[in-house]
Coordinates of C-alpha atoms in Angstrom, one line a residue:
M1 CA -15.9 -11.7 -25.8
G2 CA -13.7 -12.3 -22.8
A3 CA -12.5 -8.7 -23.0
C4 CA -16.0 -7.5 -23.0
L5 CA -17.0 -9.6 -20.0
G6 CA -13.9 -8.4 -18.2
A7 CA -14.7 -4.8 -19.0
C8 CA -18.3 -5.3 -17.7
S9 CA -16.9 -6.8 -14.5
L10 CA -14.6 -3.8 -14.0
L11 CA -17.4 -1.4 -14.6
S12 CA -19.6 -3.2 -12.0
C13 CA -16.7 -3.0 -9.5
A14 CA -16.2 0.7 -10.3
S15 CA -19.7 1.4 -8.9
C16 CA -18.2 0.5 -5.5
L17 CA -15.5 3.1 -5.9
C18 CA -17.9 5.9 -6.8
G19 CA -20.5 5.1 -4.1
S20 CA -21.0 7.5 -1.2
A21 CA -22.3 4.9 1.4
P22 CA -22.0 1.2 2.0
C23 CA -21.7 -0.6 -1.3
I24 CA -25.1 -1.9 -2.4
L25 CA -24.6 -2.1 -6.1
C26 CA -22.2 -4.9 -6.6
S27 CA -21.1 -8.2 -5.1
C28 CA -17.4 -7.4 -5.3
C29 CA -17.4 -5.7 -1.9
P30 CA -17.0 -8.0 1.0
S31 CA -19.8 -8.7 3.6
S32 CA -18.2 -6.8 6.4
R33 CA -18.5 -3.7 8.6
N34 CA -18.3 -0.5 6.6
S35 CA -16.0 1.0 9.3
T36 CA -13.5 -1.8 8.8
I37 CA -13.6 -1.6 5.0
S38 CA -13.0 2.2 5.0
R39 CA -10.0 1.9 7.3
L40 CA -8.5 -0.9 5.2
I41 CA -8.9 1.1 2.0
F42 CA -7.3 4.2 3.5
T43 CA -4.5 2.0 4.8
A44 CA -4.1 0.7 1.2
F45 CA -3.6 4.4 0.1
L46 CA -0.8 4.7 2.6
F47 CA 0.8 1.5 1.5
L48 CA 0.6 2.7 -2.1
G49 CA 2.6 5.7 -1.1
V50 CA 5.1 3.6 0.7
L51 CA 5.4 1.3 -2.4
V52 CA 6.1 4.3 -4.7
S53 CA 8.7 5.6 -2.2
I54 CA 10.4 2.2 -2.1
I55 CA 10.5 2.2 -5.9
M56 CA 12.0 5.6 -5.9
L57 CA 14.8 4.3 -3.7
S58 CA 15.4 1.1 -5.7
P59 CA 18.9 1.1 -7.4
G60 CA 17.4 0.8 -10.9
V61 CA 15.3 3.9 -10.5
E62 CA 18.0 5.9 -8.7
S63 CA 20.5 5.1 -11.4
Q64 CA 18.2 6.5 -14.1
L65 CA 17.0 9.6 -12.3
H66 CA 20.3 11.5 -12.8
T67 CA 20.1 11.0 -16.6
L68 CA 17.3 13.7 -16.7
P69 CA 19.1 17.0 -17.4
W70 CA 17.2 19.0 -14.8
M71 CA 17.2 16.5 -11.9
C72 CA 20.6 17.3 -10.6
E73 CA 20.2 21.1 -10.7
E74 CA 20.0 23.3 -7.7
G75 CA 18.0 26.5 -7.4
A76 CA 17.3 28.4 -10.6
G77 CA 19.0 25.9 -12.9
T78 CA 22.4 26.0 -11.3
P79 CA 24.0 22.6 -11.7
V80 CA 25.1 20.8 -8.5
V81 CA 28.8 20.2 -8.7
L82 CA 29.3 16.8 -7.2
Q83 CA 32.4 14.6 -7.0
S84 CA 32.6 12.3 -9.9
H85 CA 32.0 9.2 -7.7
I86 CA 28.7 10.6 -6.3
D87 CA 25.6 8.9 -7.4
C88 CA 23.2 11.8 -8.0
G89 CA 20.3 9.3 -8.0
S90 CA 20.9 8.6 -4.3
L91 CA 20.2 12.3 -3.6
L92 CA 17.2 12.3 -5.8
G93 CA 15.8 9.1 -4.4
R94 CA 15.7 10.8 -1.0
R95 CA 14.1 13.9 -2.4
A96 CA 11.5 11.8 -4.1
V97 CA 10.6 10.0 -0.9
Y98 CA 10.3 13.3 0.9
R99 CA 7.8 14.5 -1.7
M100 CA 5.9 11.3 -1.9
C101 CA 5.4 11.2 1.9
F102 CA 4.5 14.8 1.9
A103 CA 1.7 14.1 -0.5
T104 CA 0.5 11.2 1.6
A105 CA 0.6 13.2 4.8
A106 CA -1.1 16.1 3.2
F107 CA -3.9 13.8 1.9
F108 CA -4.6 12.3 5.3
F109 CA -4.3 15.7 7.0
L110 CA -7.0 17.0 4.7
F111 CA -9.3 14.3 5.9
T112 CA -8.2 14.9 9.5
L113 CA -9.6 18.4 9.2
I114 CA -12.7 17.4 7.3
M115 CA -13.7 14.6 9.7
I116 CA -13.5 16.5 12.9
C117 CA -16.5 15.8 15.3
V118 CA -18.2 13.2 13.0
R119 CA -20.5 11.4 15.5
S120 CA -22.4 8.9 13.3
S121 CA -22.9 7.8 9.7
R122 CA -25.9 10.1 9.5
D123 CA -23.5 13.0 9.3
P124 CA -23.1 13.9 5.6
R125 CA -19.3 13.8 6.0
A126 CA -19.5 10.1 6.9
A127 CA -20.5 9.5 3.2
I128 CA -17.2 11.1 2.2
Q129 CA -15.3 8.9 4.7
N130 CA -16.9 5.7 3.6
G131 CA -17.3 6.2 -0.2
F132 CA -16.2 8.1 -3.3
W133 CA -13.0 6.1 -3.5
F134 CA -12.4 6.8 -7.1
F135 CA -12.5 10.6 -6.5
K136 CA -10.3 10.2 -3.4
F137 CA -7.8 8.4 -5.5
L138 CA -7.8 11.2 -8.0
I139 CA -7.2 13.7 -5.2
F140 CA -4.4 11.6 -3.9
V141 CA -2.8 11.4 -7.4
G142 CA -3.2 15.2 -7.8
I143 CA -1.6 16.0 -4.5
T144 CA 1.3 13.6 -5.4
V145 CA 1.9 15.2 -8.8
G146 CA 1.8 18.7 -7.2
A147 CA 4.3 17.7 -4.5
F148 CA 6.9 16.8 -7.1
Y149 CA 6.8 20.4 -8.4
I150 CA 7.7 21.9 -5.1
P151 CA 11.0 23.7 -5.4
D152 CA 13.7 22.1 -3.3
G153 CA 15.0 25.2 -1.6
S154 CA 14.5 24.8 2.2
F155 CA 11.6 22.3 1.7
S156 CA 13.7 19.2 2.6
N157 CA 15.2 20.8 5.7
I158 CA 11.9 22.0 7.1
W159 CA 10.1 18.8 6.2
F160 CA 12.8 16.8 8.0
Y161 CA 11.9 18.3 11.3
F162 CA 8.2 17.6 10.7
G163 CA 9.3 14.0 10.1
V164 CA 11.3 13.9 13.3
V165 CA 8.3 15.0 15.4
G166 CA 5.8 12.8 13.6
S167 CA 8.0 9.8 13.8
F168 CA 8.6 10.3 17.6
L169 CA 4.8 10.3 18.2
F170 CA 4.3 7.2 16.0
I171 CA 7.0 5.3 17.9
L172 CA 5.0 5.9 21.0
I173 CA 1.8 4.8 19.3
Q174 CA 3.6 1.6 18.2
L175 CA 4.6 1.0 21.9
V176 CA 0.9 1.5 23.0
L177 CA -0.1 -1.1 20.4
V178 CA 2.6 -3.5 21.6
I179 CA 1.5 -3.2 25.2
D180 CA -2.2 -3.6 24.3
F181 CA -1.4 -6.7 22.1
A182 CA 0.6 -8.3 25.0
H183 CA -2.2 -7.5 27.5
S184 CA -4.9 -9.0 25.3
W185 CA -2.7 -12.0 24.5
N186 CA -1.9 -12.6 28.2
Q187 CA -5.6 -12.2 29.2
Q188 CA -6.9 -14.6 26.6
W189 CA -4.4 -17.3 27.3
L190 CA -5.0 -17.0 31.1
G191 CA -8.7 -17.3 30.4
K192 CA -8.1 -20.4 28.3
A193 CA -6.0 -21.9 31.0
E194 CA -8.8 -21.4 33.6
E195 CA -11.5 -22.7 31.2
C196 CA -9.7 -25.8 30.1
D197 CA -7.9 -26.4 33.4
S198 CA -4.7 -27.0 31.3
R199 CA -1.1 -26.1 32.1
A200 CA -0.3 -26.0 28.4
W201 CA -1.5 -22.4 28.2
Y202 CA 0.7 -21.4 31.1
A203 CA 3.6 -23.2 29.5
G204 CA 2.9 -21.2 26.3
L205 CA 3.0 -17.9 28.2
F206 CA 6.2 -18.9 29.9
F207 CA 7.8 -20.0 26.6
F208 CA 7.1 -16.7 24.8
T209 CA 8.1 -14.6 27.9
L210 CA 11.4 -16.5 28.0
L211 CA 11.8 -16.1 24.2
F212 CA 11.3 -12.3 24.3
Y213 CA 13.7 -11.9 27.2
S214 CA 16.3 -14.1 25.4
L215 CA 16.0 -12.1 22.3
S216 CA 16.4 -8.9 24.3
V217 CA 19.6 -10.3 26.0
A218 CA 20.9 -11.3 22.6
A219 CA 20.1 -7.8 21.2
V220 CA 22.0 -6.2 24.1
T221 CA 25.0 -8.4 23.5
L222 CA 25.0 -7.7 19.7
L223 CA 24.6 -3.9 20.3
F224 CA 27.7 -3.9 22.6
I225 CA 29.7 -5.9 20.0
Y226 CA 28.8 -4.0 16.9
Y227 CA 28.0 -0.5 18.2
T228 CA 30.7 0.1 20.8
Q229 CA 34.4 0.0 21.1
P230 CA 36.5 -0.6 24.2
S231 CA 38.0 2.9 24.3
A232 CA 35.3 4.8 22.5
C233 CA 31.5 5.0 21.8
Y234 CA 30.7 6.1 25.4
E235 CA 27.3 7.5 24.4
G236 CA 26.3 4.1 22.9
K237 CA 27.4 2.3 26.1
V238 CA 25.4 4.7 28.2
F239 CA 22.3 4.3 26.1
I240 CA 22.4 0.5 26.0
S241 CA 23.2 0.2 29.7
L242 CA 20.6 2.7 30.8
N243 CA 17.8 1.2 28.7
L244 CA 18.7 -2.3 29.9
T245 CA 18.5 -1.1 33.5
L246 CA 15.2 0.6 33.0
C247 CA 13.8 -2.6 31.4
V248 CA 14.9 -4.6 34.3
C249 CA 13.3 -2.1 36.7
V250 CA 9.9 -2.2 34.9
S251 CA 10.0 -6.0 34.7
I252 CA 10.5 -6.2 38.5
I253 CA 7.7 -3.6 39.1
A254 CA 5.3 -5.6 36.9
V255 CA 5.4 -8.6 39.3
L256 CA 5.4 -6.8 42.6
P257 CA 2.5 -8.1 44.8
K258 CA 0.8 -4.7 45.1
V259 CA 0.9 -4.2 41.3
Q260 CA -0.4 -7.8 40.8
D261 CA -3.3 -7.1 43.3
A262 CA -4.3 -3.9 41.5
Q263 CA -3.8 -5.5 38.0
P264 CA -4.1 -9.3 38.0
N265 CA -3.6 -9.5 34.3
S266 CA -0.3 -7.6 34.4
G267 CA 2.8 -9.8 34.2
L268 CA 6.1 -10.6 32.6
L269 CA 4.7 -11.3 29.1
Q270 CA 3.9 -7.6 28.7
A271 CA 7.2 -6.5 30.3
S272 CA 9.2 -8.8 28.0
A273 CA 7.4 -7.5 24.9
V274 CA 8.1 -3.9 26.1
T275 CA 11.8 -4.8 26.8
L276 CA 12.2 -6.3 23.3
Y277 CA 10.6 -3.3 21.6
T278 CA 12.8 -0.9 23.7
M279 CA 15.9 -2.8 22.5
F280 CA 14.7 -2.5 19.0
V281 CA 14.3 1.3 19.3
T282 CA 17.7 1.5 20.9
W283 CA 19.1 -0.4 17.9
L284 CA 17.4 2.1 15.6
A285 CA 19.0 5.0 17.6
L286 CA 22.5 3.6 17.5
S287 CA 22.2 3.0 13.7
N288 CA 22.2 6.8 13.4
V289 CA 25.2 7.6 15.5
P290 CA 27.3 9.9 13.3
D291 CA 30.6 8.2 14.2
Q292 CA 31.8 5.5 11.9
K293 CA 33.8 3.8 14.6
C294 CA 30.5 3.2 16.5
N295 CA 28.1 2.6 13.7
P296 CA 28.7 -0.1 11.0
H297 CA 25.7 1.2 9.1
L298 CA 27.1 4.7 8.6
L299 CA 27.7 5.8 5.1
T300 CA 31.3 6.5 4.0
H301 CA 32.7 10.0 4.5
F302 CA 34.9 11.7 1.9
D303 CA 37.2 14.7 2.4
N304 CA 34.7 17.2 0.9
G305 CA 32.1 16.2 3.4
T306 CA 30.1 14.0 1.0
V307 CA 28.5 10.9 2.4
L308 CA 28.4 7.7 0.3
A309 CA 28.1 4.0 0.8
G310 CA 29.2 0.8 -0.7
S311 CA 32.7 -0.6 -1.0
E312 CA 33.6 1.6 -3.9
G313 CA 31.5 4.6 -2.8
Y314 CA 29.2 4.7 -5.9
V315 CA 25.8 3.7 -4.6
T316 CA 23.9 4.8 -1.5
Q317 CA 22.5 1.6 0.2
W318 CA 19.4 2.4 2.1
W319 CA 18.2 -1.1 2.8
D320 CA 20.2 -2.0 5.9
A321 CA 18.8 -4.3 8.6
P322 CA 17.3 -1.5 10.8
S323 CA 15.3 -0.1 7.9
I324 CA 13.9 -3.5 6.9
V325 CA 12.9 -4.5 10.4
G326 CA 11.4 -1.0 10.9
L327 CA 9.4 -1.3 7.7
I328 CA 8.0 -4.7 8.8
I329 CA 7.0 -3.4 12.2
F330 CA 5.5 -0.3 10.6
I331 CA 3.3 -2.5 8.3
L332 CA 2.1 -4.7 11.2
C333 CA 1.3 -1.8 13.5
T334 CA -0.6 0.1 10.7
L335 CA -2.7 -3.0 9.9
F336 CA -3.3 -3.4 13.7
I337 CA -4.7 0.2 13.8
S338 CA -6.9 -0.5 10.9
L339 CA -8.4 -3.9 11.8
R340 CA -9.2 -3.9 15.5
S341 CA -10.4 -2.1 18.6
S342 CA -8.8 -2.8 21.9
D343 CA -10.2 -4.9 24.7
H344 CA -9.1 -2.2 27.2
R345 CA -11.1 0.9 27.6
Q346 CA -8.0 3.1 28.4
V347 CA -6.4 2.1 25.1
N348 CA -9.7 2.7 23.3
N349 CA -9.9 6.2 24.8
L350 CA -6.3 6.9 23.8
M351 CA -6.7 5.6 20.3
R352 CA -10.3 7.1 20.0
T353 CA -11.9 3.7 19.2
E354 CA -14.9 2.0 20.9
E355 CA -15.5 -1.6 21.9
C356 CA -18.7 -2.9 20.3
P357 CA -21.3 -3.8 23.0
P358 CA -22.6 -7.5 22.9
V359 CA -26.1 -6.5 21.9
L360 CA -24.9 -4.3 19.1
E361 CA -22.5 -7.1 18.0
A362 CA -25.4 -9.5 17.7
T363 CA -27.3 -7.0 15.6
Q364 CA -24.3 -6.5 13.3
Q365 CA -24.0 -10.2 12.9
E366 CA -27.6 -10.3 11.6
Q367 CA -26.9 -7.4 9.3
M368 CA -23.8 -9.2 8.0
V369 CA -25.9 -12.3 7.1
A370 CA -28.6 -10.2 5.5
C371 CA -26.1 -8.1 3.5
E372 CA -24.1 -11.0 2.1
G373 CA -21.8 -9.9 -0.7
R374 CA -21.6 -6.3 0.3
A375 CA -20.6 -4.0 3.2
F376 CA -23.2 -2.8 5.7
D377 CA -23.4 0.4 7.7
N378 CA -22.6 -0.3 11.4
E379 CA -22.3 3.3 12.5
Q380 CA -25.8 4.7 12.3
D381 CA -26.0 5.0 16.1
G382 CA -22.4 6.2 16.6
V383 CA -19.0 5.8 15.0
T384 CA -16.8 3.0 16.2
Y385 CA -13.6 5.0 15.8
S386 CA -12.7 8.7 15.6
Y387 CA -12.4 9.4 11.8
S388 CA -10.2 12.4 12.5
F389 CA -7.8 10.7 14.9
F390 CA -7.5 7.7 12.5
H391 CA -6.4 10.0 9.7
F392 CA -4.0 11.8 12.1
C393 CA -2.4 8.4 12.9
L394 CA -1.9 7.9 9.2
V395 CA -0.3 11.3 9.0
L396 CA 2.1 10.3 11.7
A397 CA 2.6 7.0 9.9
S398 CA 3.5 8.8 6.7
L399 CA 6.1 10.9 8.5
H400 CA 7.5 7.8 10.3
I401 CA 7.9 5.8 7.1
M402 CA 9.6 8.8 5.4
M403 CA 12.2 8.9 8.2
T404 CA 12.6 5.1 8.1
L405 CA 13.1 4.8 4.4
T406 CA 15.7 7.6 4.4
N407 CA 17.4 6.2 7.5
W408 CA 16.8 9.5 9.3
Y409 CA 19.5 11.2 7.3
S410 CA 19.3 15.0 7.5
P411 CA 19.1 16.6 4.1
G412 CA 21.9 19.1 4.9
D413 CA 22.6 20.8 1.6
T414 CA 22.4 19.2 -1.9
R415 CA 26.0 17.8 -1.5
K416 CA 25.4 16.0 1.7
M417 CA 23.3 13.3 3.4
I418 CA 24.2 13.5 7.0
S419 CA 23.4 11.3 9.9
T420 CA 22.9 13.6 13.0
W421 CA 22.6 13.2 16.7
T422 CA 19.1 14.6 16.4
A423 CA 17.9 11.3 15.1
V424 CA 19.7 9.5 17.9
W425 CA 18.3 11.6 20.7
V426 CA 14.7 11.5 19.3
K427 CA 14.7 7.7 19.2
I428 CA 16.4 7.3 22.6
C429 CA 13.9 9.8 24.1
A430 CA 11.1 7.9 22.5
S431 CA 12.3 4.7 24.2
W432 CA 12.4 6.5 27.5
A433 CA 9.0 8.0 27.0
G434 CA 7.6 4.5 26.1
L435 CA 9.1 3.0 29.2
L436 CA 7.6 5.7 31.4
L437 CA 4.2 5.2 29.7
Y438 CA 4.4 1.5 30.5
L439 CA 5.5 2.2 34.0
W440 CA 2.5 4.5 34.4
T441 CA 0.1 1.8 33.3
L442 CA 1.5 -0.4 36.2
I443 CA 1.5 2.1 39.0
A444 CA -1.5 4.3 38.0
P445 CA -4.0 2.1 39.9
L446 CA -1.9 2.4 43.0
L447 CA -1.5 6.2 42.8
L448 CA -5.1 6.8 41.8
P449 CA -7.1 4.2 43.7
N450 CA -10.5 6.0 43.2
R451 CA -10.3 5.7 39.4
D452 CA -11.4 2.7 37.4
F453 CA -8.4 1.1 35.6
S454 CA -10.1 -2.3 34.9

């Protein structure tokens, strides 16, 4: 009897997965905005792909992949002749991640094209965006299965450069989100301080600003200790010193009187958050320097050019500290994209989202009460975010997580996993571009006084 009741419950929930509009057939769907539900479910698809990629890189799975007779073959059945110490599974784990993330990126790119210029939920394509989840899942699985049948050939090499470009853009998106979060945080706490006439809010802002700067100074110190040598590693010294100097400069600019007059909400909290994020990106860059003297995370080199890891050189260890921290920040930023719109119009324009007007917000609250136990359509008069751009962000997220999970190692050929200067320069350039972007947000009101930057 319990099994029958469970089956009936699952069937009732399945109607939500097959619906083409806001769920009205079952109580398993939450009482929330349809736009939010859709973004969260699409994000769950992305996280599912990330989970599968992580499983492919886990030691247990990697150690079993090479037992399959065809998995360590190159080209038309030609065996890959590897040194006896090489763990073939480490190569295959990287190949599996590339294919899984290719499938995820292809899935979201398909929806990027389908959802171009959708203006409201009255567009028939909006029903595809907000429903038919079961069929979307089948499409996702089908693309994934097909991706694993792609011949290796030059696929990994070409897809590596797609990942480089996509990850560069996603790093910039992450910085935009960090700046927006710090702006909203600073604005809300300043408002609370004025409303409550309490110094506690100012003390809180001062504490977190000091904390972020302290963590940044600690990061700089550790980078000099672990990623530089007294008589070597000159590139690393230049990168750390230059980024530190740039962060100091933007921090000073953020509190200049003219900047404060143009943007009263600008302050050191935002600058400290940008500084800490810049140091994080610098750390990611230095973790890919292809010089073992300057990079404690670099895999061990053998005479034949093979790259391995571990004290005995048998297992490739992907889960170093930069990858773990990068994965956590990736998850937080992706959820941030899915859950909220910005309080600032410029960020909404950049991210293609819209702030809900107060009158419409009140109407939606009434709909939420009336539609208790199910989602309601809040986009009949206009979409609250660009469907197409949202999917494009998930495409970039797929490429970024692919590079993060594989530590930005270039595929090379089947006998090598190589850390290259390409990854270093891409991340360093992304940190510079992010600082320039933040600097522009500070000085734009001064350079363009006739435009509204409120």
